[in-house]
CSV table of C-alpha atoms and ligand atoms in Angstrom, one decimal:
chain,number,residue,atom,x,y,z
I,840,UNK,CA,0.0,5.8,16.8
I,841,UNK,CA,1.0,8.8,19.0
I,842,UNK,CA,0.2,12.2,17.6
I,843,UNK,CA,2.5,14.6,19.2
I,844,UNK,CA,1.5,18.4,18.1
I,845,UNK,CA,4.2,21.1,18.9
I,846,UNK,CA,3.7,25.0,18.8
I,847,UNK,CA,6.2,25.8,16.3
I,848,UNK,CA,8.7,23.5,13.6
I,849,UNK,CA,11.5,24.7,15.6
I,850,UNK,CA,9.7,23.0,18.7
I,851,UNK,CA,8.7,20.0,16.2
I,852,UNK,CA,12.4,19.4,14.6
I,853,UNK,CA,13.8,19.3,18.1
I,854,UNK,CA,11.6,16.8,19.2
I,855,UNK,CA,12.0,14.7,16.5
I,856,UNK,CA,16.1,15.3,17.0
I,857,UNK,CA,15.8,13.9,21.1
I,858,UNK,CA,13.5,11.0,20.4
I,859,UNK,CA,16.2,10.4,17.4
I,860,UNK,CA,18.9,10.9,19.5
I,861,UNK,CA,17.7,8.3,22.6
I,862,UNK,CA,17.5,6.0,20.2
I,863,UNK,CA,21.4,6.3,18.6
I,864,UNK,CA,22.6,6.7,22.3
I,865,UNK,CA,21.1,3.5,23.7
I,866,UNK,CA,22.1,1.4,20.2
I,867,UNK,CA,25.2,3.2,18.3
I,868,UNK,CA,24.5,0.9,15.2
I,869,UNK,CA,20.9,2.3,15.0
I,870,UNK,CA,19.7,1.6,11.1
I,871,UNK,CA,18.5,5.1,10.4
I,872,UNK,CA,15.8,5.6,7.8
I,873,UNK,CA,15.8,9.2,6.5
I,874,UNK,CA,13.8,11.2,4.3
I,875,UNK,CA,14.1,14.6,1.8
I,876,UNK,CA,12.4,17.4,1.5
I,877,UNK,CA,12.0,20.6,3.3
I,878,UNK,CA,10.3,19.0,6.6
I,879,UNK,CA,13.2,17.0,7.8
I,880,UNK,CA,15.4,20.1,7.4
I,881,UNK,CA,15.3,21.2,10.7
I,882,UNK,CA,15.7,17.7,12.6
I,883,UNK,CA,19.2,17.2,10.5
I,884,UNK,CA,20.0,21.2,11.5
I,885,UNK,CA,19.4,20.2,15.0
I,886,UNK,CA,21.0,16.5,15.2
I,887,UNK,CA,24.5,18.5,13.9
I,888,UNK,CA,24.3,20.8,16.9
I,889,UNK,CA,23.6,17.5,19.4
I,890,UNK,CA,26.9,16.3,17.1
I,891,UNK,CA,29.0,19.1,17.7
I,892,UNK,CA,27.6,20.4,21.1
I,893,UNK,CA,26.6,17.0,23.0
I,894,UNK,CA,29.0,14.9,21.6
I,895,UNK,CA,25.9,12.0,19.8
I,896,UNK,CA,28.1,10.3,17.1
I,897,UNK,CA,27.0,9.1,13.8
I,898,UNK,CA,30.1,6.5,14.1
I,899,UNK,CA,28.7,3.4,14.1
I,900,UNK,CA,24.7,4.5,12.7
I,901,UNK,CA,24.0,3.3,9.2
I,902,UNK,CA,21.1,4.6,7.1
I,903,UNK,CA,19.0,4.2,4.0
I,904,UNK,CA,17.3,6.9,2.3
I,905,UNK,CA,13.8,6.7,1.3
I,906,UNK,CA,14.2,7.4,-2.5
I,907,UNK,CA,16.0,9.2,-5.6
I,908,UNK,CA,15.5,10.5,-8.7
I,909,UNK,CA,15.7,8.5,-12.0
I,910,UNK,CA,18.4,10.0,-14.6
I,911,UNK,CA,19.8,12.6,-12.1
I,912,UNK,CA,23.9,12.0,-11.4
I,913,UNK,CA,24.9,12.0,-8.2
I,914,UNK,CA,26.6,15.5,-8.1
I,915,UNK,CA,23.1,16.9,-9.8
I,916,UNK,CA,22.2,19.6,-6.8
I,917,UNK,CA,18.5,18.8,-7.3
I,918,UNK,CA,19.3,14.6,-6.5
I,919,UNK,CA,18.6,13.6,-3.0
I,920,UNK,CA,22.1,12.4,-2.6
I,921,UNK,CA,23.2,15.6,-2.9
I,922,UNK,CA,21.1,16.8,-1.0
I,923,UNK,CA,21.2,14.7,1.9
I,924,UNK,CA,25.5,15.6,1.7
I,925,UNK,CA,24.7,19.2,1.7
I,926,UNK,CA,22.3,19.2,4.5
I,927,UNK,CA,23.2,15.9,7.1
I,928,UNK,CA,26.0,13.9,6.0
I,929,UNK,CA,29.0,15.9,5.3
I,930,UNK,CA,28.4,17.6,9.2
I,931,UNK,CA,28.8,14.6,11.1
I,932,UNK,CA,30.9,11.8,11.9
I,933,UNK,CA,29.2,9.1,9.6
I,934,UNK,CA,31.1,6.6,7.7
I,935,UNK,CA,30.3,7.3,3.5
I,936,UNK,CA,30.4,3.7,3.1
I,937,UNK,CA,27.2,3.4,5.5
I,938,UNK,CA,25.0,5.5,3.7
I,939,UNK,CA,22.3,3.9,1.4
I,940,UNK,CA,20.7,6.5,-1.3
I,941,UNK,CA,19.0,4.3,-4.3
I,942,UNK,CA,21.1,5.1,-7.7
I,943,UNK,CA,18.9,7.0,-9.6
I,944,UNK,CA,21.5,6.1,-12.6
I,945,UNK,CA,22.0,2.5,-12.6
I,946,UNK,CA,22.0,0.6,-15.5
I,947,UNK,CA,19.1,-1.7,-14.3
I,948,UNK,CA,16.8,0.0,-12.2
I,949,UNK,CA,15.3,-3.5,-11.5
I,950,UNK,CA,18.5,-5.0,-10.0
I,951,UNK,CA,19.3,-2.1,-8.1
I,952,UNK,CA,15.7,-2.6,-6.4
I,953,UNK,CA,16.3,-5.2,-5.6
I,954,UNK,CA,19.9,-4.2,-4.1
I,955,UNK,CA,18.6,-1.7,-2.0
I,956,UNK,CA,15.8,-4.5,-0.3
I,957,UNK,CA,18.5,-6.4,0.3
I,958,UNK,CA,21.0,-4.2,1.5
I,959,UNK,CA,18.5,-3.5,4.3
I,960,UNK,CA,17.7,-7.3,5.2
I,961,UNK,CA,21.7,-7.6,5.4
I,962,UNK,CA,21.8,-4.7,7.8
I,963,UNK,CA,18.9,-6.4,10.1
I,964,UNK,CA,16.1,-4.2,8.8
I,965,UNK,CA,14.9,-0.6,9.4
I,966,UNK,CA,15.1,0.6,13.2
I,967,UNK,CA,13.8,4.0,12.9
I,968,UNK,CA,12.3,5.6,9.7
I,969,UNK,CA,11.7,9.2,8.9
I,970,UNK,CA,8.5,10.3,7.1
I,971,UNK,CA,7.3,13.2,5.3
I,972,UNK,CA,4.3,13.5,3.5
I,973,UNK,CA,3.4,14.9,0.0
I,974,UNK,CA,0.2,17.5,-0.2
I,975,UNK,CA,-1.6,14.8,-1.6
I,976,UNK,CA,-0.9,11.8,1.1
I,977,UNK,CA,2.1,9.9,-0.4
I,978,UNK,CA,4.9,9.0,1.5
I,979,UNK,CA,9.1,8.7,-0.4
I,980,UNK,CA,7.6,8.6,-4.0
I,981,UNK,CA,4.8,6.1,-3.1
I,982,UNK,CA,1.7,8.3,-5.1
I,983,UNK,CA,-1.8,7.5,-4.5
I,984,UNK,CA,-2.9,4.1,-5.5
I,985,UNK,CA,0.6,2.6,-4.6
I,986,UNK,CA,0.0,-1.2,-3.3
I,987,UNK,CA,0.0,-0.7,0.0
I,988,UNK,CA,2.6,-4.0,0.5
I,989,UNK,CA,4.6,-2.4,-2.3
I,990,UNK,CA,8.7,-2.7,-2.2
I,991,UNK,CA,11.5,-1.0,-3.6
I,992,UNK,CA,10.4,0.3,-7.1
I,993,UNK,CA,10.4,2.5,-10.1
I,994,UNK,CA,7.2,5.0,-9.6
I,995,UNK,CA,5.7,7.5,-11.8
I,996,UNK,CA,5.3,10.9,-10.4
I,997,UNK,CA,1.7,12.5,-10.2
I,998,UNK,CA,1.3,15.9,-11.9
I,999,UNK,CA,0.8,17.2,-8.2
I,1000,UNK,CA,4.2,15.8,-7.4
I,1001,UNK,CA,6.2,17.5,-10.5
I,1002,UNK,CA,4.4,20.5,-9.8
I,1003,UNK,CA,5.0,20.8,-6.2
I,1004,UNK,CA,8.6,19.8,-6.5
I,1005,UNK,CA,9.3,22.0,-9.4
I,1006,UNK,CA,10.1,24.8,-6.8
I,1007,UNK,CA,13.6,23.1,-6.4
I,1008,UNK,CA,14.0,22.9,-10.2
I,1009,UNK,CA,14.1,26.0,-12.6
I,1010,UNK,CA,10.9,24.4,-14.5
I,1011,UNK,CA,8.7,21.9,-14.1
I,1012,UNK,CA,9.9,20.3,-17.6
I,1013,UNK,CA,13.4,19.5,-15.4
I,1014,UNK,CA,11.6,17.6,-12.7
I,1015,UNK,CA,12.6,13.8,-13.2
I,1016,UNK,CA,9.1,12.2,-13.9
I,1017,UNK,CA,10.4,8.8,-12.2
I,1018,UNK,CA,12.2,7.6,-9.1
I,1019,UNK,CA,13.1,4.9,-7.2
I,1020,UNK,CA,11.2,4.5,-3.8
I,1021,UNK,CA,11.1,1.9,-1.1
I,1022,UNK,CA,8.1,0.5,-1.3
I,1023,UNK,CA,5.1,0.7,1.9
I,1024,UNK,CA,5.8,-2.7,2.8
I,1025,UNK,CA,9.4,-1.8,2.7
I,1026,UNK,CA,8.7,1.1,4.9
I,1027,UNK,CA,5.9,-0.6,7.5
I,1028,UNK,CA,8.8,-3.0,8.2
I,1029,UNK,CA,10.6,-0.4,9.9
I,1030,UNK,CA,10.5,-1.0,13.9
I,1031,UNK,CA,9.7,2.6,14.3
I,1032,UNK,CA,8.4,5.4,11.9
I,1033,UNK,CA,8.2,9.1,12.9
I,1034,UNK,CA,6.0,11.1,10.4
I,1035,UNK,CA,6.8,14.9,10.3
I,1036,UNK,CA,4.8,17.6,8.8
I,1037,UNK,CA,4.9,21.4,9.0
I,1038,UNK,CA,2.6,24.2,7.5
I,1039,UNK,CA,-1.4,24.6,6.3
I,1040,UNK,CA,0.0,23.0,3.0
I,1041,UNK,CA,-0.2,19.6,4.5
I,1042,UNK,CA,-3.4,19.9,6.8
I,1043,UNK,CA,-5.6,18.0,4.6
I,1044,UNK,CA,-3.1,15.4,3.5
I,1045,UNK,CA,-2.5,14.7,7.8
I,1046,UNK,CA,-6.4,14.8,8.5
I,1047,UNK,CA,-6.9,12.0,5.8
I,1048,UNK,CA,-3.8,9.7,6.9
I,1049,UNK,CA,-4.6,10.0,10.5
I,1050,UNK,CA,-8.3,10.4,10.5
I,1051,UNK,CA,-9.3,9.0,7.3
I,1052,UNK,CA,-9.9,5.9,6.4
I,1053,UNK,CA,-6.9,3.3,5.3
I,1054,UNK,CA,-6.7,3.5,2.0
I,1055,UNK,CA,-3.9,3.1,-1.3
I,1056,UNK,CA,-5.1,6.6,-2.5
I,1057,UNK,CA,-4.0,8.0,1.1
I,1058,UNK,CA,-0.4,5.8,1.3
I,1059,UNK,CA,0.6,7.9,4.2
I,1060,UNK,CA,-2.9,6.7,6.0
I,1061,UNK,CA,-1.1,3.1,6.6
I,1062,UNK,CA,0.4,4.4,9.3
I,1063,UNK,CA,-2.3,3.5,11.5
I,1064,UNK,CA,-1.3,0.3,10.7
I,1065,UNK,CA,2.0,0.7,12.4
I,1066,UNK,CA,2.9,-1.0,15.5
I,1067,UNK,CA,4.9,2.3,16.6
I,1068,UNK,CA,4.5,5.3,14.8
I,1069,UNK,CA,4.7,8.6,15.9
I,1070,UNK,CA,3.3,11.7,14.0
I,1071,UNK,CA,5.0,15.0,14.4
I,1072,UNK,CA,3.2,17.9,14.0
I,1073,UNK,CA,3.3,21.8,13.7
I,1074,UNK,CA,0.0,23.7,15.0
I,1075,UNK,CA,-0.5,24.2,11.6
I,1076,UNK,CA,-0.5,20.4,10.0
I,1077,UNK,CA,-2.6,19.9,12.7
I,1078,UNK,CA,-5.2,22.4,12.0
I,1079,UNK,CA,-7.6,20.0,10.9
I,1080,UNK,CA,-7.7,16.9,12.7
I,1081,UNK,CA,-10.8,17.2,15.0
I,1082,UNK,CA,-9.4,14.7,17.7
I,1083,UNK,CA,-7.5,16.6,19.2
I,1084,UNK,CA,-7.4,16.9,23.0
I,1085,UNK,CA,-6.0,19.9,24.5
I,1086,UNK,CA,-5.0,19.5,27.9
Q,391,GLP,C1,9.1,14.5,-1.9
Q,391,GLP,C2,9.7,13.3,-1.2
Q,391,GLP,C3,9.0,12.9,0.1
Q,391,GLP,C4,8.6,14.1,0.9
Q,391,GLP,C5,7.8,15.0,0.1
Q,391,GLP,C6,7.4,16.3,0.9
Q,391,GLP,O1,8.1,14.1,-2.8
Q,391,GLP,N1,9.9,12.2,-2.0
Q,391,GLP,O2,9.7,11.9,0.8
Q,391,GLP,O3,8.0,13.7,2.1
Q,391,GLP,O4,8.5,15.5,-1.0
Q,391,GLP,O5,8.4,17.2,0.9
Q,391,GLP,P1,8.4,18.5,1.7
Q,391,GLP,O6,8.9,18.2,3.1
Q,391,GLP,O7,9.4,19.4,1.0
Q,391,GLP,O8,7.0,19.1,1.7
């Protein structure tokens, strides 16, 4: 695990953009997981300007999102589909039929699990996955005590969850209370996983995945697990760690 602290998010999201970047330029059919959320913002705002200033195409790249909403249509502006048009997809060059979102609407939530693992086998697995992290150490919708070999799945949402994403929402009583996630197993499969975190908001939740012990009530604290994983912080999200070494 490689702990890369940057001065500001600005500094952070471009980072993330180059590594992301090398890796689309030296395979064009690079299987790209991504993530929502505020965090990630940044990286996509910065990928579009390598897109239309340095010419990196999308062409060929395929990706699968982390999660989705249960009962939100596509078109909702609060579902992560939507989102992920708004702020990535509809910039670049990507083909629409190369995008993987779970449907938060399908008839059998089971099957279409089960879909999305598969869809991912098909496409050779997961090359690089993109990871925030909830103030209380989950990872896509995977909420403490998530099996830590779990798959694609139906997951409650934790109190802290609703409430923290009810900023996006008008109220809280709007905020789906279920989603769709890959599961951790799903998501330790991916060759690579760069985990992003900005602000003081997410200092504890970073101390306990990277210095904590491994545990299911810390999902993101699997990551030490990981054969490559990078974790991208601000000064801030790293304001607790106490190994740090500062050269
Ligand atoms: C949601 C998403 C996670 C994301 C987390 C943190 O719960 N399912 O994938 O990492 O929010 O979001 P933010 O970056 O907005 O703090």
């Amino acid at each position: 695990m490689l702990v890369i602290i940057k001065d500001s998010y600005d500094d952070l999201s471009r980072q993330t953009a180059a590594m992301v970047a090398e890796r689309i330029r030296k395979k064009p059919d690079l299987v790209l997981g991504l993530a929502t959320g505020v965090t990630p913002l940044g990286l996509y705002k910065e990928l579009i300007r390598l897109y239309n200033e340095e010419g990196l195409s999308f062409a060929r790249v395929t990706t699968f999102n982390l999660d989705e909403y249960i009962g939100l249509p596509r078109t909702h502006p609060q579902s992560y589909f939507h989102f992920m048009q708004e702020n990535f997809f509809r910039h670049i060059d990507i083909e629409p039929r190369a995008l993987h979102i779970p449907d938060g609407m399908a008839p059998d939530i089971d099957a279409q699990c089960e879909w999305y693992e598969q869809q991912i086998a098909r496409h050779g697995g997961i090359d690089v996955q993109i990871l925030g992290i909830g103030a209380n150490g989950h990872i896509a919708f995977n909420e403490p005590g998530s099996s830590l070999g779990s798959r694609t799945r139906i997951k409650t949402l934790t109190d802290q969850t609703v409430e923290d994403n009810s900023r996006f929402f008008k109220t809280a009583e709007e905020v789906p209370k279920t989603a769709i996630t890959m599961g951790i197993g799903t998501i330790m499969e991916a060759r690579e996983v760069f985990l992003l975190a900005r602000g003081t908001a997410k200092a504890k939740a970073v101390r306990a995945a990277i210095e904590g012990p491994i545990t299911a009530m810390v999902p993101a604290s699997i990551i030490q697990m990981h054969r490559k994983a990078y974790v991208l912080l601000d000064r801030d999200a790293a304001s607790q760690l106490t190994h740090v070494f500062r050269g």
